[in-house]
PDB file of C-alpha atoms in Angstrom:
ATOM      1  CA  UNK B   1      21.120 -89.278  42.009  1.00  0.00           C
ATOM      2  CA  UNK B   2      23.757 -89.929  39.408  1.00  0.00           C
ATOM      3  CA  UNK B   3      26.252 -88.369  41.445  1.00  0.00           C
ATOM      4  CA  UNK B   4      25.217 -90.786  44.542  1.00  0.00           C
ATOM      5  CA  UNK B   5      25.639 -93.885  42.757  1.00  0.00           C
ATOM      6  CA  UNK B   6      28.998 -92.869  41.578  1.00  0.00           C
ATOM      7  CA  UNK B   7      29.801 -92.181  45.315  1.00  0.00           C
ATOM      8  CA  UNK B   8      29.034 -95.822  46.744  1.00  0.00           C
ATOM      9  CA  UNK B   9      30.266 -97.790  43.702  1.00  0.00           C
ATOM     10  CA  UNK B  10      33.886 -96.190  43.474  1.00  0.00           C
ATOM     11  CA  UNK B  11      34.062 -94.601  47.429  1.00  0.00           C
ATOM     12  CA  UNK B  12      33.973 -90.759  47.351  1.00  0.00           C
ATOM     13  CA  UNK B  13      32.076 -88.345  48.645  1.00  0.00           C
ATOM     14  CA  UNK B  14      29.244 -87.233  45.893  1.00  0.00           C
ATOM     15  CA  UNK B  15      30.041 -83.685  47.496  1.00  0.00           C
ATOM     16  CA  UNK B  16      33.257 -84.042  45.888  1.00  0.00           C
ATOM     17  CA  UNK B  17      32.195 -84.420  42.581  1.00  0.00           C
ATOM     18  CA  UNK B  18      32.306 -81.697  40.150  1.00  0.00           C
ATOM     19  CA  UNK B  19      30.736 -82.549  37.000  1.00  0.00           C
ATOM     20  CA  UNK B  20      31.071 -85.666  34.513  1.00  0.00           C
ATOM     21  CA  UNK B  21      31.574 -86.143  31.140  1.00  0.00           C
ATOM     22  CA  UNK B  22      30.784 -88.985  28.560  1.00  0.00           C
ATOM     23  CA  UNK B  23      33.812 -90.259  26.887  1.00  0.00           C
ATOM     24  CA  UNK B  24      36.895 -88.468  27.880  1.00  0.00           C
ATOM     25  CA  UNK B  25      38.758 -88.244  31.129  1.00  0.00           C
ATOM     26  CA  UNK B  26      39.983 -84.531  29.959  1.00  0.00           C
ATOM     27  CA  UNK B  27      37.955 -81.356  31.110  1.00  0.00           C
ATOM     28  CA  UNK B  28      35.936 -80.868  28.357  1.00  0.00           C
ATOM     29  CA  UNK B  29      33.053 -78.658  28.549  1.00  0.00           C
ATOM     30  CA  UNK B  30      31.231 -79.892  25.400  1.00  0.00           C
ATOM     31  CA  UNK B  31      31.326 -83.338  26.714  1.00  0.00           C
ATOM     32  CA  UNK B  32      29.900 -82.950  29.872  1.00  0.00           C
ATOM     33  CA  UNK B  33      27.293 -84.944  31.032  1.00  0.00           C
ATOM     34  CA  UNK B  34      23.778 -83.307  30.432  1.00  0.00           C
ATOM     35  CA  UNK B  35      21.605 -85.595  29.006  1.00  0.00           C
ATOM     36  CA  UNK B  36      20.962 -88.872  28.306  1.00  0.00           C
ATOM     37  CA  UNK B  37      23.349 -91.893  28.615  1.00  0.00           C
ATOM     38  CA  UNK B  38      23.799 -94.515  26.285  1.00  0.00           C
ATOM     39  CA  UNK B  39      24.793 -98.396  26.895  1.00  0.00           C
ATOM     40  CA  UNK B  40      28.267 -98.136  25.483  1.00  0.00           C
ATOM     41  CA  UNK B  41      28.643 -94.266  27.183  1.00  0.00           C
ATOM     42  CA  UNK B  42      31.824 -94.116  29.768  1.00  0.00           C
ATOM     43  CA  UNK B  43      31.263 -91.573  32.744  1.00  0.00           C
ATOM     44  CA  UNK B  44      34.478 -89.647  34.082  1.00  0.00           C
ATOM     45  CA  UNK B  45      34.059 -88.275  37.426  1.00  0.00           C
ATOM     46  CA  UNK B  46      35.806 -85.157  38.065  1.00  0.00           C
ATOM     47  CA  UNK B  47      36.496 -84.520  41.469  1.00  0.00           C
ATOM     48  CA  UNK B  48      37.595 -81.520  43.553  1.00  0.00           C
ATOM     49  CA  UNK B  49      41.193 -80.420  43.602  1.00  0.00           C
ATOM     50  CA  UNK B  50      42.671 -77.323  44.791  1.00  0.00           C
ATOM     51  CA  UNK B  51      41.471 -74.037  45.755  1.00  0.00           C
ATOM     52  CA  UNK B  52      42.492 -70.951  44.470  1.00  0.00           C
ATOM     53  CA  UNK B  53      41.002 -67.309  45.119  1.00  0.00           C
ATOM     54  CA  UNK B  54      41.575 -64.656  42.873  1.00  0.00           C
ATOM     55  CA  UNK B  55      40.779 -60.798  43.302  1.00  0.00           C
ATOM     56  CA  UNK B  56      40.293 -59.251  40.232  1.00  0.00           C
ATOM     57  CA  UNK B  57      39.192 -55.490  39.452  1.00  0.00           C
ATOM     58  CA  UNK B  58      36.109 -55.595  37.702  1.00  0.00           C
ATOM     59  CA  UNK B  59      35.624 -53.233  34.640  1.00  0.00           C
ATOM     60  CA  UNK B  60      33.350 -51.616  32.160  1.00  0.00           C
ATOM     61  CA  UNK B  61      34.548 -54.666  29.789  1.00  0.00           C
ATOM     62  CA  UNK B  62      33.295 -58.084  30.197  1.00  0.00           C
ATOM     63  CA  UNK B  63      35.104 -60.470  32.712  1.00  0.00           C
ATOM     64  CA  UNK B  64      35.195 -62.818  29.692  1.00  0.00           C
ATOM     65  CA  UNK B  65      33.131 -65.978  31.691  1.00  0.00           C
ATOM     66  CA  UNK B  66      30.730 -68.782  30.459  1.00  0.00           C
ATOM     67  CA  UNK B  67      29.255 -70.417  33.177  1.00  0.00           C
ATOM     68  CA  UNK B  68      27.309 -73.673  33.339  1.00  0.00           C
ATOM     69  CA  UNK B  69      25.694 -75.618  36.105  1.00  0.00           C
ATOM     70  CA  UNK B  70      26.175 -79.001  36.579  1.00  0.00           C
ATOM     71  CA  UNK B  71      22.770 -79.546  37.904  1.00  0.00           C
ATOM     72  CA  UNK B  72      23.521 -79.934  41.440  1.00  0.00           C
ATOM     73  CA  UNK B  73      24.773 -77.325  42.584  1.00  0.00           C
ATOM     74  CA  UNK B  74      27.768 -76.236  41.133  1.00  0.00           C
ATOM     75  CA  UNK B  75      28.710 -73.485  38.797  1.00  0.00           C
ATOM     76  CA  UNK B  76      32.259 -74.156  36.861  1.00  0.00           C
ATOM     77  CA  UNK B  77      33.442 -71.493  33.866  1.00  0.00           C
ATOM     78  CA  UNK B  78      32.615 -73.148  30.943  1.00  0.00           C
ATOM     79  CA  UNK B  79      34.355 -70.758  28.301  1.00  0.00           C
ATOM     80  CA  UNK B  80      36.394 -67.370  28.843  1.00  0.00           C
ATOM     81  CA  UNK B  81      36.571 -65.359  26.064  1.00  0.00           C
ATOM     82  CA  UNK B  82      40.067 -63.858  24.548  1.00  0.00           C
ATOM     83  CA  UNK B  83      41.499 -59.926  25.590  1.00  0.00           C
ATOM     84  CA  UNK B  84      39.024 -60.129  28.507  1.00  0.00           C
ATOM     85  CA  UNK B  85      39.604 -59.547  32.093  1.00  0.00           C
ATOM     86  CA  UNK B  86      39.777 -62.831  33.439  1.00  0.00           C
ATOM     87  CA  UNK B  87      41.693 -63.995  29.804  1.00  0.00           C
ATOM     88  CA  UNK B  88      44.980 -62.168  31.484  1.00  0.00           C
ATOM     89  CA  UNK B  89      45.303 -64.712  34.516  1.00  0.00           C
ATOM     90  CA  UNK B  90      46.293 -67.503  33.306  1.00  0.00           C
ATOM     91  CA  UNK B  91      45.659 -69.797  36.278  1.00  0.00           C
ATOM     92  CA  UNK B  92      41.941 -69.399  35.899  1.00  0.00           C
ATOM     93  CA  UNK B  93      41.134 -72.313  33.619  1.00  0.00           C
ATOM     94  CA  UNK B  94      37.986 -73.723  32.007  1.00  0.00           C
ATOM     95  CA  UNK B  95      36.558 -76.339  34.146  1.00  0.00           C
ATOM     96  CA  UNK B  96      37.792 -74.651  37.543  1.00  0.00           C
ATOM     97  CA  UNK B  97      34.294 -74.728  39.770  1.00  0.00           C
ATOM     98  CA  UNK B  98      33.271 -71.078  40.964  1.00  0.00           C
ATOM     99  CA  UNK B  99      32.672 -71.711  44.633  1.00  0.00           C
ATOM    100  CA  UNK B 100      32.575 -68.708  46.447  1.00  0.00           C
ATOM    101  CA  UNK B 101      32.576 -64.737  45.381  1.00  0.00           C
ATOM    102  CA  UNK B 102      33.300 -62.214  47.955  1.00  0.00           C
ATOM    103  CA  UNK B 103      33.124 -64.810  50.850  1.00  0.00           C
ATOM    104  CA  UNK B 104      29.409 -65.576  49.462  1.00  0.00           C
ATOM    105  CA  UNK B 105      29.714 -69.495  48.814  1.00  0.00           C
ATOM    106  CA  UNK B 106      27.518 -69.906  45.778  1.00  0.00           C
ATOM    107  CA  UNK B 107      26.900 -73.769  46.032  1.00  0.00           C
ATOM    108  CA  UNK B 108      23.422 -74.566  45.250  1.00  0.00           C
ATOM    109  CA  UNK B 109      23.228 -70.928  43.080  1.00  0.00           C
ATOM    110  CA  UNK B 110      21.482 -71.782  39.149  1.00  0.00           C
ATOM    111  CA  UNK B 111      23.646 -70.400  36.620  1.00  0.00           C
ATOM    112  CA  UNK B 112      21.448 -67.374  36.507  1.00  0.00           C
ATOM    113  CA  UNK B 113      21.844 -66.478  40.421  1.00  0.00           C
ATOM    114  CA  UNK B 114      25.495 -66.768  39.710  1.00  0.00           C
ATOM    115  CA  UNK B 115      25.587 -64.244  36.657  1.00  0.00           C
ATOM    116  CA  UNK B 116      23.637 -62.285  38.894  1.00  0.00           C
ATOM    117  CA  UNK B 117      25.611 -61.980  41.614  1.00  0.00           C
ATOM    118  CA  UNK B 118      29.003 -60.742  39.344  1.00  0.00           C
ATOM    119  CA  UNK B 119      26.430 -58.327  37.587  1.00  0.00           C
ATOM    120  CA  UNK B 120      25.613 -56.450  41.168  1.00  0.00           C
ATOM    121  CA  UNK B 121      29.319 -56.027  41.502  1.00  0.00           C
ATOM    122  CA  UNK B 122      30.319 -52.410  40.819  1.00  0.00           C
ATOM    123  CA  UNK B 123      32.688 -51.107  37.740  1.00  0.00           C
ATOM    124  CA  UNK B 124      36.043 -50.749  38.666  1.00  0.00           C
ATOM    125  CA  UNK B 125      35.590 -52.643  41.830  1.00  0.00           C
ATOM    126  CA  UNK B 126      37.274 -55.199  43.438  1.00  0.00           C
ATOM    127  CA  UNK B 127      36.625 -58.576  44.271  1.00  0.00           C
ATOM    128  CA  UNK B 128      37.526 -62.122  45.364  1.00  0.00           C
ATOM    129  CA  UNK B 129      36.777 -65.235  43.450  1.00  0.00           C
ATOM    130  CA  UNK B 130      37.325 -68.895  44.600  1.00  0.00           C
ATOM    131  CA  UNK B 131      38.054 -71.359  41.934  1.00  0.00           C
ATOM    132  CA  UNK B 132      38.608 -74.803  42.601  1.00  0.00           C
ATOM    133  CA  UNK B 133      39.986 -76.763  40.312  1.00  0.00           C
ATOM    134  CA  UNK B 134      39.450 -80.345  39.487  1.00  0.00           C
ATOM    135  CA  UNK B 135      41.594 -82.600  39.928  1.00  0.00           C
ATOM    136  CA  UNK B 136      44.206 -83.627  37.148  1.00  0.00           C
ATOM    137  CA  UNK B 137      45.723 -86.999  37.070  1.00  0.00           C
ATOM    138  CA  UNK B 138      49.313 -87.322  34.792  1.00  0.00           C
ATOM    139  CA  UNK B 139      49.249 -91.401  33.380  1.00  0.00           C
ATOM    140  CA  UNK B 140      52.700 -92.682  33.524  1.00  0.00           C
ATOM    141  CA  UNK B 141      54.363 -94.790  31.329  1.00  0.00           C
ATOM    142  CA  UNK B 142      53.327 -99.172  31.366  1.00  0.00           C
TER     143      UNK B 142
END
């Protein structure tokens, strides 16, 4: 609902929205919007940027991901841990939005159908990830 009124007030698409956070326009995962809202709270929309996919050999050692919901619908990688697998590409970023594994879009997967799906991929398998990122805005100089 939050994500509709967001949509008519400032004119995007709520489909484009990614996730929110209270009180920073930078991707940061322990500011995301989750619970309540307070009267002197801002709300930063983060919006859909580019698309990326990855393929990346899966191993006996963990892919390194955190993953969140945002409560409608979309997954993002909320943490990657150091010396994993995905900690040695370094365009995979915390905040990109997991949207599709193997050609499997996982929009409206929990965070738990997500897990599940990476966990049914095989040891020393291969597969393709698509990350998109949000969008990043650079302020210039007044």
């Amino acid at each position: 609902e939050l994500y509709q009124k967001i949509s008519a007030c400032y004119g995007i698409e709520a489909s484009q929205i990614l996730y929110c956070t209270l009180n920073t326009h930078r991707i940061d995962m322990g500011h995301v919007l989750g619970g309540q809202i307070g009267l002197d709270d801002f709300i930063f929309a983060h919006c859909k940027g580019i698309a990326q996919e990855f393929v990346i050999k899966n191993s006996k050692d963990s892919l390194g991901l955190t993953i969140a919901d945002n409560g409608a619908g979309y997954n993002f990688i909320e943490g990657i841990e150091e010396n994993s697998v995905v900690s040695n590409i370094p365009s995979i970023e915390i905040g990109d939005h997991i949207e599709e594994i193997n050609g499997q879009s996982l929009t409206g997967f929990s965070q738990e159908e997500v897990l599940k799906t990476l966990e049914t991929i095989p040891d020393e398998t291969k597969f393709t990830i698509r990350l998109v990122k949000p969008k990043k805005f650079k302020l210039g100089k007044f």
